[in-house]
Coordinates of C-alpha atoms in Angstrom, one line a residue:
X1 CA 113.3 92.0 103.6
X2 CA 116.0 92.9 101.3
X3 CA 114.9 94.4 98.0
X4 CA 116.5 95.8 94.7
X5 CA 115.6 99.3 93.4
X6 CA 116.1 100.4 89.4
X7 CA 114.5 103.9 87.8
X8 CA 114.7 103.1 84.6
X9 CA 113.2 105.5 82.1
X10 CA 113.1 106.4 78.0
X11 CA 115.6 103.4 77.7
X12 CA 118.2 104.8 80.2
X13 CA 118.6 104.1 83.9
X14 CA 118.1 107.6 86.1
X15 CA 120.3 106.1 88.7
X16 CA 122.2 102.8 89.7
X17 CA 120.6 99.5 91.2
X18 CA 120.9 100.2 94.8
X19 CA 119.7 97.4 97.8
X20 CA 117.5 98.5 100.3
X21 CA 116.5 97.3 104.0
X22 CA 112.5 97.1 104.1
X23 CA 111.0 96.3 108.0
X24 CA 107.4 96.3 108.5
X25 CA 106.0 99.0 110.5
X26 CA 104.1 97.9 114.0
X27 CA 101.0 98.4 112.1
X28 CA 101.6 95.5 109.6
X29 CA 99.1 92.5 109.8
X30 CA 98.5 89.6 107.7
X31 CA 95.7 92.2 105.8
X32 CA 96.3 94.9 104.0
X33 CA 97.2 98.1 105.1
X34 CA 97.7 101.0 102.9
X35 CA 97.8 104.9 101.8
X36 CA 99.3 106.1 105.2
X37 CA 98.6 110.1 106.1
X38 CA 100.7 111.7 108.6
X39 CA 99.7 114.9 110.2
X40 CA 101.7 116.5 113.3
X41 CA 102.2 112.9 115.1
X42 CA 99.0 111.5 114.2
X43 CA 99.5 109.0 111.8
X44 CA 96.0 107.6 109.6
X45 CA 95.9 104.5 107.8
X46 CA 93.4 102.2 105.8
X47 CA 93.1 98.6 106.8
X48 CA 91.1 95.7 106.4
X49 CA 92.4 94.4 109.3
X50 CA 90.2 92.3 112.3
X51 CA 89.0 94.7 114.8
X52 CA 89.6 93.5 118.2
X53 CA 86.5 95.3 119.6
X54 CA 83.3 95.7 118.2
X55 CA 81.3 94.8 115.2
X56 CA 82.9 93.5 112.4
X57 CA 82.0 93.6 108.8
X58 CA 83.0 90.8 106.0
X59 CA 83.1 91.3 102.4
X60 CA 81.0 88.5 101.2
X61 CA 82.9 87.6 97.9
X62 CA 86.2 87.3 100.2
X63 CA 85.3 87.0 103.7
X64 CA 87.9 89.9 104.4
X65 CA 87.1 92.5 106.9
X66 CA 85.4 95.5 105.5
X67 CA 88.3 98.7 105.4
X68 CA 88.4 101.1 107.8
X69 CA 90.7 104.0 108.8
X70 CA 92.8 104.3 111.8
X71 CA 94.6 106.4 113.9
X72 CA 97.8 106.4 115.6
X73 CA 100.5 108.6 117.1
X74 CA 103.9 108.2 115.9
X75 CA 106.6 107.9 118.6
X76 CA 109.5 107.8 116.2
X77 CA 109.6 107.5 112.6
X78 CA 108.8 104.2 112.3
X79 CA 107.1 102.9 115.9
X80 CA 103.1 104.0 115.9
X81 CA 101.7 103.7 119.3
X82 CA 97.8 104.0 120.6
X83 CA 96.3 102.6 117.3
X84 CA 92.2 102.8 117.2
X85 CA 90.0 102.5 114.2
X86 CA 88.2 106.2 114.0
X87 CA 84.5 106.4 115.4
X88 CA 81.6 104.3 114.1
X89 CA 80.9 108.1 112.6
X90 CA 83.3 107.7 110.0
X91 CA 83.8 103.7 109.8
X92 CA 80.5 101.8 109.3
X93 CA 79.6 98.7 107.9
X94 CA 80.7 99.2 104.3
X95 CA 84.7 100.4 103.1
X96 CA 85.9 103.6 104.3
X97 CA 89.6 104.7 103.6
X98 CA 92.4 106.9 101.4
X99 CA 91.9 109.7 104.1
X100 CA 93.5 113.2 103.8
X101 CA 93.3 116.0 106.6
X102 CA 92.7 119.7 105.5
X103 CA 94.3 121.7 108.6
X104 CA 92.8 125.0 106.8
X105 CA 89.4 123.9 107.4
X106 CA 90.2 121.1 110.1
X107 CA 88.0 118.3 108.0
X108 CA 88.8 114.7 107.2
X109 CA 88.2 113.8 103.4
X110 CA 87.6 109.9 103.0
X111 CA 86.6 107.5 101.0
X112 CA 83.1 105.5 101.3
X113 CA 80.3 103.7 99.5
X114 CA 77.4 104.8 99.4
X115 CA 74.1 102.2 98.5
X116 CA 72.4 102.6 95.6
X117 CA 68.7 102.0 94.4
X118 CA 69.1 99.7 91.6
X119 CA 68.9 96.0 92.2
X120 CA 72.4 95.0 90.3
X121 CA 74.3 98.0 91.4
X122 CA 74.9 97.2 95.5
X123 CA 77.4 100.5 96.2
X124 CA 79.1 103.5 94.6
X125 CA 82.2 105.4 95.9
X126 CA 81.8 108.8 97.3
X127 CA 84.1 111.1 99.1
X128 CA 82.9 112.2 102.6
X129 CA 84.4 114.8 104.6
X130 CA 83.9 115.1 108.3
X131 CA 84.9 118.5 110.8
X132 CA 87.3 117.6 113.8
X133 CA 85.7 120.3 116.3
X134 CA 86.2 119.9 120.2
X135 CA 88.6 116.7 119.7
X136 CA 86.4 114.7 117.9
X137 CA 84.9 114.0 114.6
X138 CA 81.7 115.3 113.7
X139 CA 79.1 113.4 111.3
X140 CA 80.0 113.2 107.6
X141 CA 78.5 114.6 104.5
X142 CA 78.9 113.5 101.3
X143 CA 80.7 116.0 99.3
X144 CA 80.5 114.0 96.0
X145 CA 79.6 110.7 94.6
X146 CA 81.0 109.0 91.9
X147 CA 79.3 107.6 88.7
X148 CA 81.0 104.6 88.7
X149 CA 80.2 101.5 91.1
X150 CA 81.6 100.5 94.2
X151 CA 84.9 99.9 93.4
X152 CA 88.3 98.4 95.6
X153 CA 90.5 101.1 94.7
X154 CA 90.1 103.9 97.0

């Protein structure tokens, strides 16, 4: 896909139109998959792509798969092999994604919705954070939820 790039800012252009080359990664489905992390060669994603194995989840309004994040290894720059959505720890039957790994404190900080109590109000969006410790992840916690509803833009 061939695409055309302009900055153009306080009525001036910062640089000249330039063309640009844009492949899809490997990792690109018919879905959506977005906010890429890399860390080392492990490369995270969020998609609301089918699963191949296990249970899947539909959004009812759009009978789209629920998002989850994913992990893969990088074998060059733009080829990510080994691709697995994370544990049924951190993906579960509601959206999970927008991930970012602290290496200070080795946790995983996601986000998720959380169910609430009243009857109109199904979810609200919380960010979770889960310790890798002896190659896996552990359970989450909920570091903070969010006053607003469940909302599509993690």
């Amino acid at each position: 896909m061939l695409t055309t790039v302009s900055v153009f800012s306080q009525n001036k252009f910062l640089f000249d139109s330039a063309t640009i080359d844009m492949s899809p990664l490997n990792i690109n489905t018919k879905e959506s998959e977005f906010s890429p992390f890399i860390i080392g060669n492990n490369f995270y994603f969020t998609s609301s792509k089918e699963r191949k194995v296990g249970v899947t989840h539909m959004e009812k309004s759009t009978y789209h798969q629920m998002l989850d994040i994913y992990k893969g290894r990088l074998s060059d720059s733009v080829t990510v092999k080994d691709i697995s959505a994370l544990t049924n720890k951190i993906n579960n039957s509601v959206n999970q994604g927008t991930c970012f790994f602290d290496t200070i404190t080795s946790r995983l900080y996601y986000s998720g919705d959380v169910p609430t109590q009243s009857h109109y109000k199904k979810y609200k969006l919380a960010i979770f954070s889960s310790e890798f410790k002896d190659n896996q992840f552990l359970y989450p916690k909920i570091e903070l939820v969010l006053a607003d509803t469940f909302s599509a833009a993690h």
